[in-house]
Amino acid sequence: MMEIRKAQKSDIKKVMGIYSHARTFMKETGNSSQWVNGYPSEELITTDIEKGHLYVCIAPENELAGVFCFREGPDKTYATIYNGQWLNDKPYKVIHRMASNGKYKGIADFCLQWCTGQCNNIRVDTHRDNKVMQHILIKNGYTPCGIIYVENGTERIAFHKG
C-alpha cells in the first residue's frame, strides 16, 4: 500500500537521489535537456519543503519511491499560454518536478490520482521531449492545452485537468 505525505528535511538526501535517477531516466528516453545543470537543486527542494509544497510517495516497507511539488496557483509561468487556452479560469493547483525512483510501477499515476483527490482543477507542464510524462498525463485525463515558457525561457507543453 502506498501513501503520500509532506516531505521533511530528513528526506532531502533520498529526494535528491530520486531526482538524480530521473535525470538519467529522461536522458535514456530521449529527453536530455529538461532537467540540466543539477536541476532541481537542493536549495529549491529545501525551499519547497519549508513552504510545505513538496510531497513524497511512500511505497511498501517505508521506501521513498516518488516526489512532487504540489501547490496553489496562480503560477506566473502559466499566466500566458500560446497556441491554445486553459480549460477554465477557476482557481487551480499546480504540479511540478514529479519523479520516481524507478523501482515501482505506477508511482506517477498514484501521485496524480492523489492530487486529483485534493483538487479537481490542476495544471502541469512538461518538456516536448518528455514523451513518458506526456503519456502518463494523457492517460490520467489531462488535456494538452498549449505552450508555456518557464523561468529560464524554455518551452513546455501545458496540460490541464479541470
Short mmCIF file of N, CA and C in Angstrom, two decimals:
data_model
loop_
_atom_site.label_atom_id
_atom_site.label_comp_id
_atom_site.label_asym_id
_atom_site.label_seq_id
_atom_site.Cartn_x
_atom_site.Cartn_y
_atom_site.Cartn_z
N MET A 1 0.85 -1.19 0.00
CA MET A 1 0.00 0.00 0.00
C MET A 1 0.89 1.25 0.00
N MET A 2 0.61 2.16 -0.90
CA MET A 2 1.37 3.40 -0.99
C MET A 2 0.62 4.52 -0.30
N GLU A 3 1.37 5.53 0.11
CA GLU A 3 0.77 6.70 0.72
C GLU A 3 1.56 7.94 0.32
N ILE A 4 0.91 9.09 0.47
CA ILE A 4 1.54 10.37 0.20
C ILE A 4 1.62 11.14 1.52
N ARG A 5 2.76 11.78 1.73
CA ARG A 5 2.90 12.66 2.89
C ARG A 5 3.78 13.84 2.48
N LYS A 6 3.71 14.90 3.29
CA LYS A 6 4.59 16.05 3.05
C LYS A 6 6.03 15.62 3.29
N ALA A 7 6.91 16.12 2.45
CA ALA A 7 8.34 15.83 2.61
C ALA A 7 8.87 16.54 3.84
N GLN A 8 9.89 15.95 4.43
CA GLN A 8 10.56 16.52 5.60
C GLN A 8 12.02 16.76 5.25
N LYS A 9 12.66 17.63 6.01
CA LYS A 9 14.08 17.90 5.73
C LYS A 9 14.92 16.63 5.79
N SER A 10 14.52 15.67 6.61
CA SER A 10 15.26 14.42 6.70
C SER A 10 15.15 13.58 5.42
N ASP A 11 14.25 13.95 4.51
CA ASP A 11 14.07 13.25 3.24
C ASP A 11 14.99 13.77 2.14
N ILE A 12 15.67 14.89 2.35
CA ILE A 12 16.37 15.59 1.27
C ILE A 12 17.34 14.67 0.53
N LYS A 13 18.15 13.92 1.23
CA LYS A 13 19.14 13.06 0.56
C LYS A 13 18.44 12.06 -0.37
N LYS A 14 17.39 11.43 0.09
CA LYS A 14 16.66 10.46 -0.75
C LYS A 14 15.95 11.15 -1.91
N VAL A 15 15.39 12.33 -1.64
CA VAL A 15 14.72 13.10 -2.71
C VAL A 15 15.73 13.45 -3.80
N MET A 16 16.90 13.91 -3.41
CA MET A 16 17.92 14.27 -4.40
C MET A 16 18.35 13.03 -5.19
N GLY A 17 18.40 11.87 -4.55
CA GLY A 17 18.70 10.63 -5.25
C GLY A 17 17.63 10.29 -6.29
N ILE A 18 16.37 10.53 -5.94
CA ILE A 18 15.28 10.29 -6.90
C ILE A 18 15.42 11.23 -8.10
N TYR A 19 15.72 12.50 -7.85
CA TYR A 19 15.88 13.42 -8.97
C TYR A 19 17.09 13.05 -9.83
N SER A 20 18.14 12.56 -9.23
CA SER A 20 19.30 12.10 -9.99
C SER A 20 18.91 10.93 -10.89
N HIS A 21 18.17 9.99 -10.33
CA HIS A 21 17.69 8.85 -11.13
C HIS A 21 16.80 9.35 -12.27
N ALA A 22 15.92 10.30 -11.98
CA ALA A 22 15.00 10.83 -13.00
C ALA A 22 15.76 11.50 -14.15
N ARG A 23 16.81 12.24 -13.83
CA ARG A 23 17.60 12.88 -14.89
C ARG A 23 18.22 11.82 -15.80
N THR A 24 18.74 10.76 -15.21
CA THR A 24 19.31 9.67 -16.00
C THR A 24 18.24 9.01 -16.86
N PHE A 25 17.08 8.73 -16.26
CA PHE A 25 15.98 8.10 -17.00
C PHE A 25 15.54 8.98 -18.16
N MET A 26 15.43 10.27 -17.93
CA MET A 26 14.99 11.17 -19.01
C MET A 26 16.00 11.15 -20.15
N LYS A 27 17.28 11.18 -19.84
CA LYS A 27 18.29 11.12 -20.90
C LYS A 27 18.17 9.82 -21.69
N GLU A 28 17.94 8.71 -20.99
CA GLU A 28 17.84 7.41 -21.64
C GLU A 28 16.60 7.29 -22.51
N THR A 29 15.58 8.11 -22.25
CA THR A 29 14.33 8.03 -23.01
C THR A 29 14.16 9.22 -23.96
N GLY A 30 15.27 9.87 -24.31
CA GLY A 30 15.23 10.91 -25.34
C GLY A 30 14.96 12.32 -24.86
N ASN A 31 15.03 12.54 -23.56
CA ASN A 31 14.76 13.87 -23.01
C ASN A 31 16.00 14.34 -22.25
N SER A 32 16.99 14.78 -22.98
CA SER A 32 18.27 15.13 -22.36
C SER A 32 18.39 16.60 -21.98
N SER A 33 17.37 17.41 -22.25
CA SER A 33 17.53 18.84 -21.99
C SER A 33 16.54 19.43 -20.99
N GLN A 34 15.73 18.60 -20.32
CA GLN A 34 14.73 19.16 -19.41
C GLN A 34 15.31 19.54 -18.05
N TRP A 35 15.91 18.63 -17.35
CA TRP A 35 16.47 18.92 -16.02
C TRP A 35 17.98 18.87 -16.13
N VAL A 36 18.59 19.97 -16.48
CA VAL A 36 20.04 20.02 -16.68
C VAL A 36 20.70 20.85 -15.58
N ASN A 37 22.01 20.76 -15.51
CA ASN A 37 22.81 21.54 -14.56
C ASN A 37 22.37 21.35 -13.11
N GLY A 38 22.03 20.10 -12.77
CA GLY A 38 21.67 19.78 -11.39
C GLY A 38 20.29 20.22 -10.95
N TYR A 39 19.44 20.59 -11.89
CA TYR A 39 18.07 20.96 -11.56
C TYR A 39 17.26 19.69 -11.27
N PRO A 40 16.41 19.70 -10.28
CA PRO A 40 16.21 20.75 -9.28
C PRO A 40 17.30 20.72 -8.22
N SER A 41 17.69 21.88 -7.75
CA SER A 41 18.78 22.00 -6.79
C SER A 41 18.30 21.64 -5.38
N GLU A 42 19.25 21.32 -4.54
CA GLU A 42 18.93 21.03 -3.14
C GLU A 42 18.32 22.27 -2.47
N GLU A 43 18.79 23.44 -2.87
CA GLU A 43 18.24 24.68 -2.32
C GLU A 43 16.75 24.82 -2.67
N LEU A 44 16.39 24.54 -3.91
CA LEU A 44 14.99 24.61 -4.33
C LEU A 44 14.15 23.58 -3.58
N ILE A 45 14.66 22.37 -3.43
CA ILE A 45 13.94 21.32 -2.73
C ILE A 45 13.74 21.71 -1.27
N THR A 46 14.77 22.26 -0.65
CA THR A 46 14.67 22.71 0.74
C THR A 46 13.60 23.78 0.88
N THR A 47 13.58 24.73 -0.04
CA THR A 47 12.55 25.78 -0.02
C THR A 47 11.16 25.19 -0.18
N ASP A 48 10.99 24.24 -1.11
CA ASP A 48 9.69 23.58 -1.28
C ASP A 48 9.24 22.90 0.02
N ILE A 49 10.17 22.24 0.71
CA ILE A 49 9.84 21.58 1.97
C ILE A 49 9.43 22.61 3.01
N GLU A 50 10.22 23.68 3.13
CA GLU A 50 9.92 24.72 4.12
C GLU A 50 8.57 25.37 3.88
N LYS A 51 8.17 25.51 2.62
CA LYS A 51 6.88 26.11 2.29
C LYS A 51 5.73 25.11 2.35
N GLY A 52 6.05 23.82 2.55
CA GLY A 52 5.01 22.79 2.62
C GLY A 52 4.47 22.36 1.28
N HIS A 53 5.26 22.55 0.22
CA HIS A 53 4.82 22.23 -1.14
C HIS A 53 5.33 20.89 -1.65
N LEU A 54 6.32 20.30 -1.00
CA LEU A 54 6.91 19.07 -1.52
C LEU A 54 6.30 17.87 -0.83
N TYR A 55 5.93 16.89 -1.65
CA TYR A 55 5.31 15.66 -1.16
C TYR A 55 6.13 14.47 -1.62
N VAL A 56 6.07 13.42 -0.84
CA VAL A 56 6.73 12.17 -1.20
C VAL A 56 5.72 11.04 -1.21
N CYS A 57 6.00 10.08 -2.07
CA CYS A 57 5.20 8.87 -2.17
C CYS A 57 5.98 7.77 -1.46
N ILE A 58 5.34 7.18 -0.48
CA ILE A 58 5.97 6.12 0.30
C ILE A 58 5.42 4.78 -0.17
N ALA A 59 6.32 3.91 -0.59
CA ALA A 59 5.97 2.58 -1.09
C ALA A 59 6.05 1.59 0.07
N PRO A 60 5.71 0.33 -0.20
CA PRO A 60 5.81 -0.69 0.85
C PRO A 60 7.20 -0.68 1.50
N GLU A 61 7.24 -1.08 2.74
CA GLU A 61 8.47 -1.13 3.54
C GLU A 61 9.04 0.26 3.78
N ASN A 62 8.15 1.28 3.72
CA ASN A 62 8.51 2.66 4.06
C ASN A 62 9.58 3.25 3.14
N GLU A 63 9.66 2.77 1.89
CA GLU A 63 10.64 3.29 0.94
C GLU A 63 10.10 4.53 0.25
N LEU A 64 10.92 5.56 0.19
CA LEU A 64 10.56 6.78 -0.51
C LEU A 64 10.70 6.51 -2.01
N ALA A 65 9.57 6.44 -2.72
CA ALA A 65 9.57 6.00 -4.11
C ALA A 65 9.28 7.10 -5.12
N GLY A 66 8.73 8.22 -4.67
CA GLY A 66 8.40 9.29 -5.60
C GLY A 66 8.36 10.63 -4.88
N VAL A 67 8.38 11.69 -5.68
CA VAL A 67 8.39 13.04 -5.14
C VAL A 67 7.73 13.98 -6.14
N PHE A 68 7.08 15.02 -5.62
CA PHE A 68 6.50 16.04 -6.49
C PHE A 68 6.19 17.28 -5.66
N CYS A 69 6.15 18.40 -6.36
CA CYS A 69 5.74 19.68 -5.77
C CYS A 69 4.27 19.88 -6.13
N PHE A 70 3.46 20.24 -5.14
CA PHE A 70 2.03 20.44 -5.35
C PHE A 70 1.62 21.66 -4.53
N ARG A 71 1.18 22.71 -5.23
CA ARG A 71 0.85 23.95 -4.52
C ARG A 71 -0.26 24.71 -5.21
N GLU A 72 -0.76 25.68 -4.49
CA GLU A 72 -1.80 26.56 -5.01
C GLU A 72 -1.28 27.40 -6.16
N GLY A 73 -2.12 27.63 -7.16
CA GLY A 73 -1.84 28.62 -8.18
C GLY A 73 -2.26 29.97 -7.63
N PRO A 74 -2.12 31.04 -8.37
CA PRO A 74 -1.63 31.01 -9.74
C PRO A 74 -0.12 30.84 -9.83
N ASP A 75 0.29 30.31 -10.95
CA ASP A 75 1.71 30.12 -11.26
C ASP A 75 2.05 31.13 -12.35
N LYS A 76 3.07 31.95 -12.10
CA LYS A 76 3.38 33.03 -13.04
C LYS A 76 3.74 32.51 -14.43
N THR A 77 4.31 31.31 -14.53
CA THR A 77 4.64 30.79 -15.86
C THR A 77 3.39 30.36 -16.63
N TYR A 78 2.25 30.26 -15.94
CA TYR A 78 1.01 29.87 -16.60
C TYR A 78 0.13 31.08 -16.94
N ALA A 79 0.61 32.28 -16.67
CA ALA A 79 -0.18 33.49 -16.92
C ALA A 79 -0.48 33.68 -18.40
N THR A 80 0.47 33.29 -19.26
CA THR A 80 0.27 33.41 -20.70
C THR A 80 0.47 32.04 -21.33
N ILE A 81 -0.50 31.62 -22.11
CA ILE A 81 -0.42 30.35 -22.82
C ILE A 81 -0.52 30.65 -24.31
N TYR A 82 0.31 29.98 -25.09
CA TYR A 82 0.37 30.21 -26.54
C TYR A 82 -0.17 28.99 -27.27
N ASN A 83 -0.72 29.25 -28.46
CA ASN A 83 -1.23 28.18 -29.34
C ASN A 83 -2.28 27.33 -28.65
N GLY A 84 -3.12 27.97 -27.86
CA GLY A 84 -4.19 27.24 -27.18
C GLY A 84 -4.74 28.06 -26.02
N GLN A 85 -5.45 27.36 -25.12
CA GLN A 85 -6.01 28.03 -23.95
C GLN A 85 -6.25 27.01 -22.85
N TRP A 86 -6.31 27.51 -21.61
CA TRP A 86 -6.62 26.65 -20.48
C TRP A 86 -8.07 26.21 -20.56
N LEU A 87 -8.41 25.11 -19.91
CA LEU A 87 -9.78 24.60 -19.94
C LEU A 87 -10.75 25.52 -19.21
N ASN A 88 -10.24 26.23 -18.18
CA ASN A 88 -11.07 27.18 -17.44
C ASN A 88 -10.16 28.16 -16.71
N ASP A 89 -10.77 29.17 -16.12
CA ASP A 89 -10.02 30.19 -15.38
C ASP A 89 -10.27 30.10 -13.88
N LYS A 90 -10.77 28.98 -13.41
CA LYS A 90 -11.05 28.78 -11.99
C LYS A 90 -9.74 28.66 -11.21
N PRO A 91 -9.78 28.89 -9.90
CA PRO A 91 -8.59 28.67 -9.08
C PRO A 91 -8.08 27.23 -9.29
N TYR A 92 -6.76 27.09 -9.28
CA TYR A 92 -6.17 25.78 -9.58
C TYR A 92 -4.95 25.53 -8.71
N LYS A 93 -4.53 24.28 -8.71
CA LYS A 93 -3.26 23.90 -8.10
C LYS A 93 -2.33 23.47 -9.23
N VAL A 94 -1.03 23.46 -8.94
CA VAL A 94 -0.04 23.07 -9.93
C VAL A 94 0.81 21.93 -9.40
N ILE A 95 1.26 21.11 -10.34
CA ILE A 95 2.19 20.03 -10.04
C ILE A 95 3.48 20.35 -10.78
N HIS A 96 4.60 20.24 -10.07
CA HIS A 96 5.91 20.44 -10.67
C HIS A 96 6.86 19.33 -10.19
N ARG A 97 7.87 19.08 -10.98
CA ARG A 97 9.01 18.24 -10.58
C ARG A 97 8.62 16.86 -10.06
N MET A 98 7.73 16.18 -10.77
CA MET A 98 7.34 14.82 -10.38
C MET A 98 8.40 13.83 -10.86
N ALA A 99 8.79 12.93 -9.96
CA ALA A 99 9.81 11.93 -10.31
C ALA A 99 9.64 10.70 -9.42
N SER A 100 10.17 9.58 -9.90
CA SER A 100 10.14 8.36 -9.10
C SER A 100 11.53 7.74 -9.06
N ASN A 101 11.69 6.79 -8.15
CA ASN A 101 12.98 6.11 -8.04
C ASN A 101 13.13 4.99 -9.06
N GLY A 102 12.08 4.71 -9.83
CA GLY A 102 12.14 3.71 -10.89
C GLY A 102 11.97 2.27 -10.44
N LYS A 103 11.76 2.06 -9.16
CA LYS A 103 11.65 0.69 -8.64
C LYS A 103 10.23 0.14 -8.66
N TYR A 104 9.25 1.02 -8.69
CA TYR A 104 7.85 0.60 -8.60
C TYR A 104 7.08 1.13 -9.79
N LYS A 105 6.21 0.31 -10.33
CA LYS A 105 5.37 0.71 -11.46
C LYS A 105 4.16 1.49 -10.92
N GLY A 106 3.79 2.54 -11.62
CA GLY A 106 2.57 3.27 -11.29
C GLY A 106 2.71 4.39 -10.27
N ILE A 107 3.92 4.78 -9.93
CA ILE A 107 4.11 5.85 -8.94
C ILE A 107 3.50 7.16 -9.45
N ALA A 108 3.78 7.53 -10.68
CA ALA A 108 3.24 8.79 -11.22
C ALA A 108 1.72 8.76 -11.24
N ASP A 109 1.14 7.63 -11.65
CA ASP A 109 -0.33 7.51 -11.66
C ASP A 109 -0.88 7.71 -10.25
N PHE A 110 -0.26 7.06 -9.27
CA PHE A 110 -0.72 7.16 -7.89
C PHE A 110 -0.64 8.61 -7.41
N CYS A 111 0.46 9.27 -7.69
CA CYS A 111 0.63 10.67 -7.28
C CYS A 111 -0.38 11.58 -7.96
N LEU A 112 -0.59 11.41 -9.25
CA LEU A 112 -1.56 12.24 -9.97
C LEU A 112 -2.97 12.02 -9.43
N GLN A 113 -3.32 10.77 -9.15
CA GLN A 113 -4.66 10.48 -8.61
C GLN A 113 -4.82 11.09 -7.22
N TRP A 114 -3.75 11.06 -6.42
CA TRP A 114 -3.81 11.68 -5.10
C TRP A 114 -4.05 13.18 -5.25
N CYS A 115 -3.33 13.82 -6.17
CA CYS A 115 -3.50 15.25 -6.39
C CYS A 115 -4.94 15.57 -6.80
N THR A 116 -5.50 14.77 -7.68
CA THR A 116 -6.88 14.99 -8.12
C THR A 116 -7.85 14.86 -6.94
N GLY A 117 -7.53 14.00 -6.00
CA GLY A 117 -8.34 13.88 -4.80
C GLY A 117 -8.29 15.12 -3.91
N GLN A 118 -7.24 15.91 -4.04
CA GLN A 118 -7.09 17.13 -3.26
C GLN A 118 -7.70 18.35 -3.96
N CYS A 119 -7.74 18.31 -5.29
CA CYS A 119 -8.20 19.45 -6.08
C CYS A 119 -8.64 18.94 -7.45
N ASN A 120 -9.77 19.42 -7.92
CA ASN A 120 -10.26 18.95 -9.23
C ASN A 120 -9.93 19.89 -10.37
N ASN A 121 -9.01 20.82 -10.14
CA ASN A 121 -8.59 21.74 -11.20
C ASN A 121 -7.07 21.90 -11.08
N ILE A 122 -6.34 21.19 -11.94
CA ILE A 122 -4.88 21.11 -11.82
C ILE A 122 -4.22 21.42 -13.16
N ARG A 123 -3.13 22.18 -13.08
CA ARG A 123 -2.31 22.47 -14.26
C ARG A 123 -0.91 21.90 -14.03
N VAL A 124 -0.30 21.46 -15.12
CA VAL A 124 1.04 20.88 -15.07
C VAL A 124 1.67 21.09 -16.44
N ASP A 125 2.99 21.07 -16.51
CA ASP A 125 3.64 21.19 -17.81
C ASP A 125 4.79 20.20 -17.88
N THR A 126 5.21 19.91 -19.10
CA THR A 126 6.36 19.05 -19.30
C THR A 126 7.05 19.41 -20.61
N HIS A 127 8.28 18.98 -20.72
CA HIS A 127 9.10 19.24 -21.89
C HIS A 127 8.57 18.47 -23.10
N ARG A 128 8.73 19.06 -24.27
CA ARG A 128 8.29 18.42 -25.51
C ARG A 128 8.92 17.04 -25.70
N ASP A 129 10.15 16.86 -25.23
CA ASP A 129 10.84 15.57 -25.38
C ASP A 129 10.48 14.56 -24.30
N ASN A 130 9.71 14.97 -23.30
CA ASN A 130 9.35 14.06 -22.21
C ASN A 130 8.09 13.28 -22.59
N LYS A 131 8.26 12.37 -23.52
CA LYS A 131 7.14 11.57 -24.04
C LYS A 131 6.53 10.70 -22.95
N VAL A 132 7.35 10.21 -22.02
CA VAL A 132 6.85 9.36 -20.94
C VAL A 132 5.84 10.14 -20.10
N MET A 133 6.20 11.35 -19.66
CA MET A 133 5.29 12.14 -18.84
C MET A 133 4.06 12.57 -19.62
N GLN A 134 4.21 12.91 -20.88
CA GLN A 134 3.05 13.27 -21.69
C GLN A 134 2.05 12.12 -21.72
N HIS A 135 2.55 10.91 -21.94
CA HIS A 135 1.69 9.72 -21.98
C HIS A 135 0.97 9.53 -20.64
N ILE A 136 1.71 9.66 -19.54
CA ILE A 136 1.13 9.48 -18.20
C ILE A 136 0.04 10.53 -17.96
N LEU A 137 0.31 11.78 -18.32
CA LEU A 137 -0.68 12.83 -18.11
C LEU A 137 -1.96 12.57 -18.90
N ILE A 138 -1.82 12.24 -20.17
CA ILE A 138 -3.00 11.98 -21.00
C ILE A 138 -3.77 10.77 -20.48
N LYS A 139 -3.05 9.73 -20.09
CA LYS A 139 -3.69 8.53 -19.54
C LYS A 139 -4.49 8.86 -18.28
N ASN A 140 -4.06 9.88 -17.53
CA ASN A 140 -4.74 10.26 -16.30
C ASN A 140 -5.74 11.40 -16.49
N GLY A 141 -6.12 11.66 -17.73
CA GLY A 141 -7.20 12.61 -18.00
C GLY A 141 -6.79 14.07 -18.16
N TYR A 142 -5.50 14.33 -18.31
CA TYR A 142 -5.04 15.70 -18.54
C TYR A 142 -5.09 16.01 -20.03
N THR A 143 -5.46 17.24 -20.34
CA THR A 143 -5.61 17.68 -21.72
C THR A 143 -4.46 18.62 -22.09
N PRO A 144 -3.76 18.36 -23.20
CA PRO A 144 -2.75 19.33 -23.65
C PRO A 144 -3.48 20.60 -24.11
N CYS A 145 -3.05 21.75 -23.61
CA CYS A 145 -3.78 23.00 -23.86
C CYS A 145 -3.01 24.03 -24.67
N GLY A 146 -1.70 23.89 -24.77
CA GLY A 146 -0.90 24.89 -25.48
C GLY A 146 0.53 24.88 -24.99
N ILE A 147 1.20 25.99 -25.19
CA ILE A 147 2.61 26.13 -24.86
C ILE A 147 2.79 27.23 -23.82
N ILE A 148 3.63 26.97 -22.82
CA ILE A 148 4.04 28.00 -21.87
C ILE A 148 5.57 28.05 -21.88
N TYR A 149 6.10 29.10 -21.30
CA TYR A 149 7.55 29.24 -21.18
C TYR A 149 7.91 29.35 -19.70
N VAL A 150 8.86 28.52 -19.27
CA VAL A 150 9.28 28.52 -17.87
C VAL A 150 10.29 29.64 -17.64
N GLU A 151 10.70 29.82 -16.38
CA GLU A 151 11.54 30.95 -16.00
C GLU A 151 12.82 31.07 -16.81
N ASN A 152 13.41 29.94 -17.23
CA ASN A 152 14.67 30.03 -18.00
C ASN A 152 14.41 30.28 -19.49
N GLY A 153 13.14 30.48 -19.86
CA GLY A 153 12.79 30.82 -21.23
C GLY A 153 12.53 29.64 -22.15
N THR A 154 12.62 28.44 -21.64
CA THR A 154 12.39 27.27 -22.48
C THR A 154 10.91 26.89 -22.52
N GLU A 155 10.54 26.30 -23.62
CA GLU A 155 9.16 25.95 -23.91
C GLU A 155 8.73 24.67 -23.20
N ARG A 156 7.46 24.64 -22.78
CA ARG A 156 6.87 23.44 -22.20
C ARG A 156 5.46 23.27 -22.75
N ILE A 157 5.04 22.02 -22.83
CA ILE A 157 3.64 21.74 -23.19
C ILE A 157 2.83 21.83 -21.90
N ALA A 158 1.77 22.61 -21.94
CA ALA A 158 0.91 22.83 -20.78
C ALA A 158 -0.28 21.88 -20.81
N PHE A 159 -0.54 21.24 -19.69
CA PHE A 159 -1.66 20.31 -19.54
C PHE A 159 -2.57 20.82 -18.43
N HIS A 160 -3.84 20.44 -18.55
CA HIS A 160 -4.85 20.89 -17.57
C HIS A 160 -5.86 19.78 -17.36
N LYS A 161 -6.24 19.59 -16.13
CA LYS A 161 -7.35 18.69 -15.79
C LYS A 161 -8.30 19.53 -14.94
N GLY A 162 -9.48 19.81 -15.50
CA GLY A 162 -10.39 20.71 -14.78
C GLY A 162 -11.80 20.26 -14.82
#
